[in-house]
Amino acid sequence: MIQRVLIANRGEIAVRVLRACRSMGIEAVVAHSEADADSRAVLMADESICIGPAESARSYLSAASVISAALVSGCDAIHPGYGFLSEDDAFAEMTRAHDLIFIGPSPEVLEKFASKAGTRELLAAQGLPMVPGSHGMLRDDAHALEEAERVGYPLLIKPSAGGGGKGMRMVRTPRELQQALTVCRSEARAAFGDDSLYLEKWLERTRHVEVQVLIDQHGNGVHIGERDCSVQRRHQKIVEEAPSPAIDDATRTELAESAVAAAMAAGYENVGTLEFLVDGDGNYYFIEINARIQVEHPVTEMLSGIDIVAEQIRLAAGEELGYSQDAVRLRGHAIEFRINAEDVRHDFQPQAGLVEHYVPPGGAGIRMETHLYSGYDVPPYYDSLLGKLIVWGPDREAAVARSRVALRELLVEGIATNIPFHRAILEDETFLSGGFDTNLLDRKGAAAFLAAVEPEGEA
Ligand code: ADP
């Protein structure tokens, strides 16, 4: 079993992984950049080690620095968190070459599922329904136009190495497609260092529903149900919940069972999430797999009582899952609110600076996952996620009621956050009805959203 883990990440997920290690009797060393020397994970850790300057390319994304840090500090495993090196097969391979355990899928599995276009083909071969799209990557403009004709407009251009909603573009005509290809290629190259693109049919009025799976190295796997992540702003998740209010129990079971079966048959292993779009008739279409722990994993933990990070560590160490699908029981309803440092009244501009005062909410069913503390200086170099509020209730209505209370209690003073926006969402009729799609926020417009529920100045 693993004795000592290097946590090669920052923010709330570093704190989350640290806690999982402690609960398993595993020592943890937190790797941090110079900008994160005063972070909560560093303050909480048994030991910490600086891996470079603020710039992530020279710290959290530097495979050599991370591996040296693990070796110097006597660790036998590395937890990459999410983002950064978490899905990098070359890094996982380097980790193994140094006799360290990579907490995630094996390098071979990561490589197999590295490209989104390739993953579509792998899982389609296992019978999962796909969003109609191009066969493989686009070779050039002529190939793109040809594939576009075959699939039909409107289309979404997607970077094959993509993530976080970046670099996607919707096009309605061949002319728009041609114009967008150059821009998308250079955006993808800048964001992911890889400019390969593929096409998907643009599906109107769909929901984002994803399935959490746990698969060991011995051929055992379970799903822990689905999460609905349809509350998005510009294709980025803001609120996630489970169970999905949009699908019936028959669809729920079929979706989750087919997802875990296809992932296992395609050779996937460890913790992972299969993402789908679901239309108004309950038809579902696979979009991508996330081969890592996800931001919204606590939603599923609240329903199942399973510590997904602890399971991830166990599975990476080669342990057997040790239970079957019947043992996985899901109870009640959970909603997660991503708390971001951003000014919702000024185009959601990311914020940095001193958090003068932080007071977490409490009460039955309330969980805060955060690295915040009073006096913490939010550095300007990284993403704007400050933490997550996760609320459980026996049903959706109860979870919403508790969420309203928690979002009133939660205090982050000193910098602007999106807490007022979450309060606004909880007053929106369409959100409350459960009958919305991924365009709810963008269609209505953030400003209208806020204006309708909270007068200017109150937040
Ligand atoms: P990323 O990996 O960048 O997050 P995804 O493929 O997961 O990109 O898509 C992110 C979001 O974009 C989805 O949750 C959905 O709202 C929207 N989206 C993606 N593909 C399509 C599609 N084919 N049609 C309509 N919306 C889509």
PDB file of N, CA, C and O in Angstrom, residues 23 50 89 114 142 208 210 229 262 341 385 444:
ATOM      1  N   SER A  23      -7.077  10.378   6.268  1.00  0.00           N
ATOM      2  CA  SER A  23      -8.078   9.432   6.764  1.00  0.00           C
ATOM      3  C   SER A  23      -7.661   7.993   6.470  1.00  0.00           C
ATOM      4  O   SER A  23      -8.171   7.058   7.078  1.00  0.00           O
ATOM      5  N   CYS A  50       8.620  23.372  -2.242  1.00  0.00           N
ATOM      6  CA  CYS A  50       8.418  24.342  -3.318  1.00  0.00           C
ATOM      7  C   CYS A  50       8.927  23.744  -4.629  1.00  0.00           C
ATOM      8  O   CYS A  50      10.025  23.201  -4.689  1.00  0.00           O
ATOM      9  N   ASP A  89      -0.322  11.505 -20.151  1.00  0.00           N
ATOM     10  CA  ASP A  89       0.207  10.133 -20.155  1.00  0.00           C
ATOM     11  C   ASP A  89       1.737  10.105 -20.088  1.00  0.00           C
ATOM     12  O   ASP A  89       2.319   9.213 -19.465  1.00  0.00           O
ATOM     13  N   ALA A 114      -6.478   9.699 -24.617  1.00  0.00           N
ATOM     14  CA  ALA A 114      -5.967  11.080 -24.606  1.00  0.00           C
ATOM     15  C   ALA A 114      -6.693  11.987 -25.591  1.00  0.00           C
ATOM     16  O   ALA A 114      -6.980  13.140 -25.290  1.00  0.00           O
ATOM     17  N   ALA A 142     -10.433  21.150 -46.483  1.00  0.00           N
ATOM     18  CA  ALA A 142     -11.252  20.414 -47.455  1.00  0.00           C
ATOM     19  C   ALA A 142     -11.935  19.234 -46.763  1.00  0.00           C
ATOM     20  O   ALA A 142     -13.140  18.998 -46.931  1.00  0.00           O
ATOM     21  N   HIS A 208     -26.435  18.362 -19.800  1.00  0.00           N
ATOM     22  CA  HIS A 208     -25.166  17.674 -19.592  1.00  0.00           C
ATOM     23  C   HIS A 208     -25.358  16.715 -18.410  1.00  0.00           C
ATOM     24  O   HIS A 208     -25.608  17.151 -17.291  1.00  0.00           O
ATOM     25  N   GLU A 210     -23.531  13.276 -16.600  1.00  0.00           N
ATOM     26  CA  GLU A 210     -22.293  12.485 -16.615  1.00  0.00           C
ATOM     27  C   GLU A 210     -22.371  11.356 -15.598  1.00  0.00           C
ATOM     28  O   GLU A 210     -23.082  11.452 -14.604  1.00  0.00           O
ATOM     29  N   CYS A 229     -24.988  18.461 -14.889  1.00  0.00           N
ATOM     30  CA  CYS A 229     -24.177  19.685 -14.851  1.00  0.00           C
ATOM     31  C   CYS A 229     -24.663  20.650 -15.926  1.00  0.00           C
ATOM     32  O   CYS A 229     -23.871  21.217 -16.680  1.00  0.00           O
ATOM     33  N   ALA A 262     -19.322   0.038 -21.117  1.00  0.00           N
ATOM     34  CA  ALA A 262     -18.525   0.452 -22.283  1.00  0.00           C
ATOM     35  C   ALA A 262     -17.113   0.852 -21.853  1.00  0.00           C
ATOM     36  O   ALA A 262     -16.131   0.500 -22.515  1.00  0.00           O
ATOM     37  N   ALA A 341     -13.881  33.379  -7.619  1.00  0.00           N
ATOM     38  CA  ALA A 341     -13.499  34.781  -7.409  1.00  0.00           C
ATOM     39  C   ALA A 341     -13.713  35.498  -8.731  1.00  0.00           C
ATOM     40  O   ALA A 341     -12.836  35.518  -9.585  1.00  0.00           O
ATOM     41  N   LEU A 385     -11.457  29.350  -9.100  1.00  0.00           N
ATOM     42  CA  LEU A 385     -12.242  28.541  -8.160  1.00  0.00           C
ATOM     43  C   LEU A 385     -11.737  28.702  -6.720  1.00  0.00           C
ATOM     44  O   LEU A 385     -10.595  28.380  -6.413  1.00  0.00           O
ATOM     45  N   LYS A 444     -30.724  33.632 -21.184  1.00  0.00           N
ATOM     46  CA  LYS A 444     -31.362  34.696 -20.412  1.00  0.00           C
ATOM     47  C   LYS A 444     -30.399  35.862 -20.214  1.00  0.00           C
ATOM     48  O   LYS A 444     -30.820  37.006 -20.127  1.00  0.00           O
TER      49      LYS A 444
END
